Tab-separated table of C-alpha atoms in Angstrom:
chain	number	residue	atom	x	y	z
A	1	MET	CA	-28.197	47.207	32.453
A	2	LYS	CA	-28.072	45.230	35.603
A	3	LEU	CA	-24.983	43.328	36.598
A	4	LYS	CA	-26.650	40.101	36.253
A	5	GLN	CA	-27.739	40.745	32.761
A	6	ARG	CA	-24.396	41.978	31.780
A	7	MET	CA	-22.847	38.656	32.974
A	8	VAL	CA	-25.568	36.656	30.868
A	9	VAL	CA	-24.732	38.809	27.842
A	10	LEU	CA	-20.879	38.416	28.178
A	11	CYS	CA	-21.239	34.761	28.659
A	12	ALA	CA	-23.402	34.490	25.420
A	13	VAL	CA	-20.451	36.343	23.598
A	14	LEU	CA	-17.812	34.194	24.893
A	15	LEU	CA	-19.962	31.109	23.964
A	16	LEU	CA	-20.443	32.320	20.444
A	17	LEU	CA	-16.658	33.136	19.838
A	18	GLY	CA	-15.969	29.668	20.913
A	19	LEU	CA	-18.291	28.236	18.716
A	20	ALA	CA	-16.987	30.388	15.808
A	21	LYS	CA	-13.530	29.167	16.296
A	22	ILE	CA	-14.691	25.546	16.471
A	23	PHE	CA	-16.638	26.127	13.154
A	24	LEU	CA	-13.838	27.792	11.476
A	25	LEU	CA	-11.104	25.233	12.468
A	26	ASP	CA	-13.771	22.316	11.565
A	27	GLY	CA	-13.870	22.556	7.949
A	28	GLY	CA	-14.790	26.165	7.548
A	29	GLU	CA	-12.913	28.478	5.536
A	30	GLY	CA	-13.420	31.872	7.313
A	31	SER	CA	-9.999	32.019	9.217
A	32	ALA	CA	-6.533	33.002	7.757
A	33	SER	CA	-5.223	29.965	9.258
A	34	SER	CA	-8.021	27.928	7.756
A	35	ARG	CA	-7.692	29.463	4.235
A	36	ARG	CA	-3.895	28.976	4.371
A	37	ASP	CA	-4.164	25.349	5.284
A	38	LEU	CA	-6.857	24.750	2.702
A	39	ARG	CA	-4.461	26.243	-0.086
A	40	ALA	CA	-1.801	23.666	1.130
A	41	PHE	CA	-4.431	20.810	1.165
A	42	ARG	CA	-5.210	21.696	-2.584
A	43	LYS	CA	-1.368	21.725	-3.482
A	44	MET	CA	-0.982	18.095	-1.834
A	45	GLU	CA	-4.126	17.031	-3.767
A	46	ALA	CA	-2.670	18.418	-7.235
A	47	GLY	CA	0.786	16.744	-6.747
A	48	LEU	CA	-0.563	13.449	-5.128
A	49	SER	CA	-0.884	11.374	-8.350
A	50	LEU	CA	2.776	10.477	-9.416
A	51	SER	CA	3.808	9.543	-13.076
A	52	ARG	CA	5.492	6.073	-13.562
A	53	GLY	CA	6.981	7.538	-16.555
A	54	ALA	CA	8.764	10.622	-14.762
A	55	ARG	CA	12.559	11.361	-15.724
A	56	LEU	CA	14.975	13.934	-14.671
A	57	THR	CA	15.458	15.856	-17.851
A	58	HIS	CA	16.004	19.450	-17.021
A	59	THR	CA	18.938	19.146	-14.554
A	60	LEU	CA	22.460	17.723	-14.474
A	61	GLN	CA	22.222	16.835	-10.776
A	62	SER	CA	21.541	13.173	-9.879
A	63	PRO	CA	18.294	12.209	-8.180
A	64	TRP	CA	20.120	11.860	-4.783
A	65	GLU	CA	21.685	15.468	-5.037
A	66	ILE	CA	18.057	16.815	-5.362
A	67	ALA	CA	16.635	14.831	-2.600
A	68	SER	CA	19.488	15.678	-0.317
A	69	GLN	CA	18.976	19.417	-1.175
A	70	TRP	CA	15.227	18.981	-0.048
A	71	VAL	CA	16.277	18.071	3.757
A	72	GLY	CA	15.768	20.963	6.121
A	73	PRO	CA	15.515	21.233	10.007
A	74	ARG	CA	11.529	20.967	9.676
A	75	GLU	CA	11.117	18.793	6.493
A	76	VAL	CA	12.650	15.887	4.613
A	77	TYR	CA	10.974	17.089	1.429
A	78	PRO	CA	9.340	20.579	0.541
A	79	GLU	CA	5.665	21.150	-0.012
A	80	GLU	CA	6.047	21.303	-3.833
A	81	THR	CA	8.258	18.541	-5.404
A	82	PRO	CA	7.843	18.075	-8.983
A	83	GLU	CA	10.787	15.745	-9.194
A	84	LEU	CA	9.389	13.323	-6.485
A	85	ALA	CA	8.348	10.798	-8.929
A	86	ALA	CA	11.550	10.631	-10.871
A	87	VAL	CA	13.535	10.299	-7.590
A	88	LEU	CA	11.298	7.408	-6.581
A	89	ILE	CA	11.676	5.692	-9.747
A	90	SER	CA	15.393	6.051	-9.485
A	91	LEU	CA	15.101	4.440	-6.173
A	92	SER	CA	13.090	1.562	-7.514
A	93	SER	CA	15.386	0.607	-10.425
A	94	ALA	CA	18.947	2.079	-10.061
A	95	ARG	CA	21.722	-0.568	-10.243
A	96	VAL	CA	22.619	-1.961	-6.920
A	97	GLU	CA	26.638	-1.334	-6.338
A	98	ARG	CA	26.800	-3.112	-2.899
A	99	ALA	CA	24.926	-5.094	-0.778
A	100	ASP	CA	25.476	-5.703	2.996
A	101	VAL	CA	23.762	-6.671	6.386
A	102	GLY	CA	21.406	-4.045	7.757
A	103	TYR	CA	22.584	-1.536	10.256
A	104	LYS	CA	22.025	-2.382	14.001
A	105	GLY	CA	18.464	-2.941	14.951
A	106	THR	CA	15.830	-5.796	15.926
A	107	GLN	CA	14.375	-6.567	12.458
A	108	LEU	CA	15.776	-8.007	9.234
A	109	LYS	CA	17.028	-5.564	6.647
A	110	ALA	CA	19.872	-5.157	4.127
A	111	LEU	CA	21.898	-2.089	3.443
A	112	LEU	CA	22.137	-1.428	-0.274
A	113	VAL	CA	24.438	1.056	-2.205
A	114	LEU	CA	22.882	2.389	-5.328
A	115	ASP	CA	24.631	3.642	-8.468
A	116	GLY	CA	26.092	6.769	-7.546
A	117	GLY	CA	26.912	5.845	-4.068
A	118	GLN	CA	23.513	6.603	-2.546
A	119	LYS	CA	22.766	4.272	0.621
A	120	VAL	CA	19.304	2.796	1.265
A	121	VAL	CA	17.583	0.347	3.481
A	122	PHE	CA	15.994	-2.803	1.884
A	123	LYS	CA	13.294	-4.406	3.896
A	124	PRO	CA	11.954	-7.749	2.454
A	125	LYS	CA	8.586	-8.918	2.138
A	126	ARG	CA	7.400	-11.128	5.017
A	127	TYR	CA	3.520	-11.373	4.683
A	128	ASN	CA	0.999	-11.360	2.185
A	129	ARG	CA	-1.174	-8.324	1.977
A	130	ASP	CA	-4.245	-9.885	3.569
A	131	TYR	CA	-2.168	-11.468	6.477
A	132	VAL	CA	-3.417	-10.505	9.876
A	133	VAL	CA	-0.750	-9.935	12.701
A	134	GLU	CA	-2.461	-11.396	15.917
A	135	GLY	CA	-1.133	-10.684	19.581
A	136	GLU	CA	0.324	-7.495	20.983
A	137	PRO	CA	-0.193	-4.393	18.645
A	138	TYR	CA	3.741	-4.159	18.281
A	139	ALA	CA	3.723	-7.938	17.173
A	140	GLY	CA	5.241	-9.683	14.072
A	141	TYR	CA	7.896	-9.045	11.603
A	142	ASP	CA	8.521	-5.689	9.877
A	143	ARG	CA	5.843	-5.055	6.973
A	144	HIS	CA	7.655	-3.653	3.940
A	145	ASN	CA	4.408	-2.427	2.535
A	146	ALA	CA	3.781	-0.535	5.699
A	147	GLU	CA	6.874	1.773	5.084
A	148	VAL	CA	5.669	2.543	1.771
A	149	ALA	CA	2.140	3.379	2.779
A	150	ALA	CA	3.376	5.467	5.775
A	151	PHE	CA	5.611	7.654	3.509
A	152	HIS	CA	2.537	8.528	1.407
A	153	LEU	CA	0.368	8.935	4.526
A	154	ASP	CA	3.141	11.570	5.644
A	155	ARG	CA	2.739	13.426	2.346
A	156	ILE	CA	-1.172	13.316	2.618
A	157	LEU	CA	-1.104	14.767	6.364
A	158	GLY	CA	1.263	17.534	5.304
A	159	PHE	CA	3.880	16.489	7.876
A	160	ARG	CA	6.631	15.830	5.426
A	161	ARG	CA	8.871	14.261	8.089
A	162	ALA	CA	9.351	10.621	6.695
A	163	PRO	CA	12.311	9.636	4.533
A	164	LEU	CA	11.279	8.750	1.048
A	165	VAL	CA	10.267	5.119	0.432
A	166	VAL	CA	9.261	3.106	-2.593
A	167	GLY	CA	8.462	-0.365	-3.247
A	168	ARG	CA	10.924	-2.536	-5.399
A	169	ASN	CA	11.457	-6.006	-6.960
A	170	VAL	CA	14.896	-7.207	-6.986
A	171	ASN	CA	16.407	-10.287	-8.680
A	172	VAL	CA	18.377	-11.788	-5.663
A	173	ARG	CA	20.783	-13.779	-7.890
A	174	THR	CA	21.695	-11.026	-10.672
A	175	GLU	CA	21.360	-7.888	-8.597
A	176	ILE	CA	22.214	-8.705	-5.015
A	177	LYS	CA	24.506	-11.860	-4.649
A	178	PRO	CA	27.191	-10.820	-7.233
A	179	VAL	CA	27.618	-7.408	-5.009
A	180	ALA	CA	27.032	-8.768	-1.701
A	181	THR	CA	29.687	-8.757	1.221
A	182	ASP	CA	30.660	-12.070	2.683
A	183	GLN	CA	28.735	-11.279	5.886
A	184	LEU	CA	25.506	-11.151	4.037
A	185	LEU	CA	26.198	-14.044	1.601
A	186	GLY	CA	27.010	-16.094	4.484
A	187	THR	CA	23.141	-15.774	5.494
A	188	PHE	CA	21.700	-17.035	2.095
A	189	LEU	CA	20.096	-20.294	1.741
A	190	MET	CA	17.609	-22.031	-0.206
A	191	GLN	CA	14.037	-23.248	0.710
A	192	GLY	CA	12.813	-25.336	-2.212
A	193	ASN	CA	13.353	-23.287	-5.397
A	194	ASN	CA	13.167	-19.922	-3.235
A	195	THR	CA	16.273	-17.858	-2.469
A	196	CYS	CA	16.352	-16.847	1.200
A	197	PHE	CA	18.426	-14.785	3.636
A	198	TYR	CA	18.099	-14.104	7.266
A	199	GLY	CA	20.591	-11.286	7.658
A	200	LYS	CA	22.198	-10.120	10.929
A	201	CYS	CA	19.926	-8.351	13.696
A	202	TYR	CA	18.899	-8.946	17.273
A	203	TYR	CA	15.996	-11.201	16.097
A	204	CYS	CA	17.467	-12.640	12.963
A	205	ARG	CA	17.404	-16.372	12.803
A	206	GLU	CA	18.491	-18.951	10.130
A	207	SER	CA	15.170	-20.587	10.766
A	208	GLU	CA	13.041	-17.438	10.063
A	209	PRO	CA	14.522	-16.171	6.692
A	210	ALA	CA	12.848	-13.852	4.132
A	211	CYS	CA	12.447	-15.564	0.945
A	212	ALA	CA	12.133	-14.516	-2.685
A	213	GLU	CA	9.569	-16.213	-4.981
A	214	GLY	CA	12.371	-18.048	-6.882
A	215	GLU	CA	14.791	-15.410	-7.430
A	216	MET	CA	12.664	-12.412	-7.301
A	217	MET	CA	12.216	-10.736	-3.932
A	218	GLU	CA	9.598	-7.899	-3.286
A	219	GLY	CA	10.722	-5.262	-0.592
A	220	SER	CA	10.655	-1.505	0.414
A	221	VAL	CA	13.796	0.831	-0.346
A	222	THR	CA	14.183	3.775	2.046
A	223	LEU	CA	16.337	6.510	1.006
A	224	TRP	CA	19.289	7.172	3.668
A	225	LEU	CA	19.205	10.762	4.961
A	226	PRO	CA	22.284	12.820	4.080
A	227	ASP	CA	25.310	12.503	6.163
A	228	VAL	CA	25.470	16.352	6.610
A	229	TRP	CA	22.209	15.899	8.783
A	230	PRO	CA	23.557	13.379	11.488
A	231	LEU	CA	20.721	11.941	13.696
A	232	GLN	CA	20.238	12.071	17.383
A	233	LYS	CA	18.090	9.335	18.987
A	234	HIS	CA	15.764	9.960	21.927
A	235	ARG	CA	13.715	7.707	24.146
A	236	HIS	CA	10.075	8.274	23.442
A	237	PRO	CA	8.337	9.818	26.470
A	238	TRP	CA	5.311	7.689	25.770
A	239	GLY	CA	7.319	4.420	25.032
A	240	ARG	CA	6.066	1.001	26.252
A	241	THR	CA	8.036	-1.199	28.873
A	242	TYR	CA	7.662	-4.233	26.684
A	243	ARG	CA	7.611	-6.124	30.011
A	244	GLU	CA	4.550	-8.290	30.939
A	245	GLY	CA	2.906	-6.902	34.001
A	246	LYS	CA	5.034	-3.579	34.086
A	247	LEU	CA	3.390	-0.501	33.163
A	248	ALA	CA	5.054	2.733	31.973
A	249	ARG	CA	4.024	5.749	34.006
A	250	TRP	CA	1.916	7.159	31.284
A	251	GLU	CA	-0.268	4.098	31.290
A	252	TYR	CA	-1.622	4.841	35.013
A	253	ASP	CA	-0.849	8.491	35.409
A	254	GLU	CA	-3.449	10.653	33.483
A	255	SER	CA	-1.344	13.851	34.662
A	256	TYR	CA	1.709	12.362	32.989
A	257	CYS	CA	1.751	15.060	30.338
A	258	GLU	CA	2.079	17.979	32.865
A	259	ALA	CA	5.385	16.117	34.055
A	260	VAL	CA	6.554	15.656	30.331
A	261	LYS	CA	5.969	19.590	29.807
A	262	LYS	CA	8.667	20.235	32.263
A	263	MET	CA	11.330	18.242	30.773
A	264	PRO	CA	13.600	19.430	27.744
A	265	PRO	CA	12.909	19.266	24.817
A	266	TYR	CA	9.360	19.375	25.588
A	267	ASP	CA	9.413	22.422	27.810
A	268	ALA	CA	9.661	24.693	24.954
A	269	GLY	CA	9.826	24.540	21.101
A	270	PRO	CA	7.998	22.469	18.864
A	271	ARG	CA	8.805	18.940	19.994
A	272	LEU	CA	5.869	18.229	22.106
A	273	LEU	CA	3.393	19.165	19.340
A	274	ASP	CA	5.658	17.041	17.083
A	275	VAL	CA	5.085	14.179	19.349
A	276	ILE	CA	1.245	14.441	19.411
A	277	ASP	CA	1.394	14.766	15.653
A	278	THR	CA	3.362	11.389	15.648
A	279	ALA	CA	0.855	9.958	17.909
A	280	ILE	CA	-2.028	10.739	15.301
A	281	PHE	CA	0.103	9.453	12.568
A	282	ASP	CA	1.020	6.195	14.310
A	283	TYR	CA	-2.543	5.676	15.519
A	284	LEU	CA	-3.909	6.000	11.995
A	285	ILE	CA	-1.286	3.237	10.655
A	286	GLY	CA	-1.617	0.904	13.744
A	287	ASN	CA	1.892	1.584	14.870
A	288	ALA	CA	2.210	0.800	18.682
A	289	ASP	CA	6.179	0.306	18.368
A	290	ARG	CA	7.748	3.911	18.566
A	291	HIS	CA	9.845	3.428	21.740
A	292	HIS	CA	12.374	5.842	20.397
A	293	TYR	CA	12.577	8.493	17.910
A	294	GLU	CA	15.215	10.675	15.846
A	295	SER	CA	15.637	14.303	15.538
A	296	PHE	CA	18.692	15.957	13.950
A	297	GLN	CA	21.867	16.447	16.142
A	298	ASP	CA	22.320	19.685	18.161
A	299	ASP	CA	19.147	21.113	17.223
A	300	GLY	CA	18.174	22.690	20.674
A	301	GLY	CA	14.823	21.037	20.443
A	302	ALA	CA	14.038	22.797	17.163
A	303	SER	CA	14.286	19.820	14.710
A	304	MET	CA	11.480	17.741	13.604
A	305	LEU	CA	10.694	14.605	14.981
A	306	ILE	CA	11.637	12.390	12.039
A	307	LEU	CA	9.367	9.486	11.031
A	308	LEU	CA	11.684	6.681	10.747
A	309	ASP	CA	10.854	2.911	10.841
A	310	ASN	CA	7.139	2.829	10.316
A	311	ALA	CA	7.280	-0.965	9.471
A	312	LYS	CA	5.216	-2.268	12.603
A	313	SER	CA	2.182	-0.709	10.942
A	314	PHE	CA	-0.782	-2.050	8.989
A	315	GLY	CA	-0.669	-5.359	10.826
A	316	ASN	CA	-4.352	-5.824	11.939
A	317	ALA	CA	-6.992	-3.451	10.440
A	318	ALA	CA	-9.569	-4.459	12.868
A	319	LEU	CA	-7.572	-3.311	15.956
A	320	ASP	CA	-7.651	0.385	16.794
A	321	GLU	CA	-5.161	0.679	19.700
A	322	ARG	CA	-6.394	3.733	21.430
A	323	SER	CA	-3.317	3.989	23.722
A	324	ILE	CA	-1.204	5.157	20.790
A	325	LEU	CA	-3.069	8.316	21.015
A	326	ALA	CA	-2.109	8.807	24.739
A	327	PRO	CA	0.064	12.017	23.917
A	328	LEU	CA	-3.053	13.503	22.309
A	329	TYR	CA	-5.830	12.752	24.949
A	330	GLN	CA	-3.395	13.343	28.039
A	331	CYS	CA	-1.966	16.687	26.726
A	332	CYS	CA	-5.274	17.629	24.970
A	333	MET	CA	-3.618	19.868	22.462
A	334	VAL	CA	-2.855	19.685	18.736
A	335	ARG	CA	-1.465	21.915	16.008
A	336	VAL	CA	-4.308	24.216	14.209
A	337	SER	CA	-2.574	23.037	10.915
A	338	THR	CA	-2.905	19.270	11.851
A	339	TRP	CA	-6.556	19.790	13.135
A	340	ASN	CA	-7.420	21.550	9.903
A	341	ARG	CA	-5.910	18.954	7.652
A	342	LEU	CA	-7.697	16.079	9.478
A	343	ASN	CA	-11.028	17.690	8.976
A	344	LEU	CA	-10.227	18.253	5.239
A	345	LEU	CA	-9.627	14.372	5.027
A	346	ARG	CA	-12.983	13.102	6.820
A	347	SER	CA	-15.791	11.480	4.980
A	348	GLY	CA	-13.637	8.925	3.010
A	349	ALA	CA	-11.293	11.647	1.584
A	350	LEU	CA	-8.181	10.002	3.520
A	351	SER	CA	-8.594	6.405	2.016
A	352	SER	CA	-9.360	7.975	-1.523
A	353	ALA	CA	-6.214	10.272	-1.208
A	354	MET	CA	-4.126	6.989	-0.234
A	355	ARG	CA	-5.449	4.889	-3.180
A	356	GLN	CA	-4.477	7.683	-5.395
A	357	ALA	CA	-0.839	7.967	-4.165
A	358	LEU	CA	-0.228	4.231	-3.658
A	359	ALA	CA	-1.339	3.726	-7.410
A	360	PHE	CA	2.208	4.761	-8.451
A	361	ASP	CA	4.207	2.269	-6.571
A	362	PRO	CA	5.911	-0.737	-8.302
A	363	ILE	CA	4.441	-2.995	-5.594
A	364	GLN	CA	0.758	-1.979	-5.683
A	365	PRO	CA	-1.611	-2.762	-4.433
A	366	VAL	CA	0.333	-1.613	-1.432
A	367	LEU	CA	-2.339	-2.104	1.095
A	368	ALA	CA	-5.402	-4.556	1.315
A	369	GLU	CA	-8.918	-2.741	1.317
A	370	PRO	CA	-9.636	-3.445	4.995
A	371	HIS	CA	-6.451	-1.198	6.023
A	372	LEU	CA	-7.681	1.574	3.668
A	373	ALA	CA	-11.045	1.567	5.531
A	374	ALA	CA	-9.347	1.445	8.931
A	375	LEU	CA	-7.692	4.648	8.126
A	376	ASP	CA	-10.924	6.454	7.856
A	377	ARG	CA	-12.375	4.793	10.931
A	378	ARG	CA	-9.362	5.854	13.076
A	379	LEU	CA	-9.433	9.297	11.546
A	380	SER	CA	-12.922	9.554	13.067
A	381	GLY	CA	-11.653	8.648	16.570
A	382	VAL	CA	-8.842	11.150	16.294
A	383	VAL	CA	-11.361	13.921	15.544
A	384	ALA	CA	-13.770	12.691	18.278
A	385	THR	CA	-10.895	12.630	20.562
A	386	VAL	CA	-9.856	16.482	19.938
A	387	LYS	CA	-13.597	17.483	20.063
A	388	GLN	CA	-13.652	15.931	23.713
A	389	CYS	CA	-10.618	18.012	24.376
A	390	MET	CA	-12.097	21.150	23.236
A	391	GLU	CA	-15.451	20.395	25.060
A	392	ALA	CA	-13.518	19.956	28.351
A	393	GLN	CA	-11.071	22.810	28.314
A	394	GLY	CA	-12.157	25.130	25.233
A	395	PRO	CA	-10.648	25.385	21.820
A	396	ASP	CA	-8.106	28.193	22.771
A	397	ASN	CA	-6.434	25.514	25.195
A	398	THR	CA	-6.554	22.779	22.570
A	399	LEU	CA	-5.802	24.061	19.276
A	400	ILE	CA	-2.338	25.650	19.217
A	401	GLU	CA	-0.957	27.905	16.592
A	402	ASP	CA	2.473	26.666	15.646
A	403	ARG	CA	3.904	27.207	12.264
A	404	MET	CA	7.649	27.113	12.919
A	405	ASN	CA	9.693	27.054	9.651
A	406	LEU	CA	13.300	27.173	9.960
A	407	PRO	CA	15.449	28.165	6.922
A	408	HIS	CA	17.390	25.794	5.083
A	409	PRO	CA	21.290	26.193	5.813
């Protein structure tokens, strides 16, 4: 065979191999990784619906002890959690032992201690479900329902990196004020017949309180991570400047990812792929406010990027802020497992799974329908972005096999 003919045959073989990989990782079931990811997806589907009547009847452990034992270097909760519904129900109903102002931050919250000494973060309702937050993609108050929805999206995507969150209705007069610290009590006021509070935070103002409907206040409750897993805060490499007229480097330098790859902890280990997973997660929920992130301390870059503080999400269903995806389209790489999961959630499967998961929550409906439709639309945008990368540099350079699982201590 002549050299020219051999080269043509070789190119054809390489093309077929590339197309085969794209097929197997684009909804096909032929590869070992695809089959493994499909089994994980089916497990997620089977456990998605949670029972409102769930109780812990087979153990002497408290729900807080069970949830604490779930936490590991690469997950907040494991793939199979038959006790999840019971733990969430406890979060939504356990007696409040103490109430205080929230830990440091820019947004209004309260720190509650539940029966048994479990700390949780309470974020109060500020908007009705159909309210549209206008302006910058990070504008507005925290949305309590966004915390709930983001947790269940974390379950559906198979990341398992978000702390447990559930909606809760509290009676401010009987549940909160009798156990509140003087510091928190000093921020309560009345607006008509409604009890309100404004707390202590950077943007907290007496003129902008969160108000109950009468005495009943809706909010979200986030389970505090165990103290044996102290957190370390990091500046997000794709963070915004939040200063008008001043761009961050990633906003004008399309080669920025190459510089990030040379900086620890992004030069080795799973952290950069975690950042890209998080960009996909944030794009789906419309969160353009992840200026910092947390991991576990002294992890050497091996810990997961923990999906904390997701409340600046689901503000405007009509806005698809593409800049949130910058880590994905600038680095042009994504985990094989993430890519497989995204493909399994196409054609309306994502919004359907969210409806199923959110039906359990005490404050359902958690999301207005336009936000559910936006999830499917944005997912299509993520898939299209990955396909553009594969077309530009090939699937082998785009789809990264990374299944780091560190044992629990």
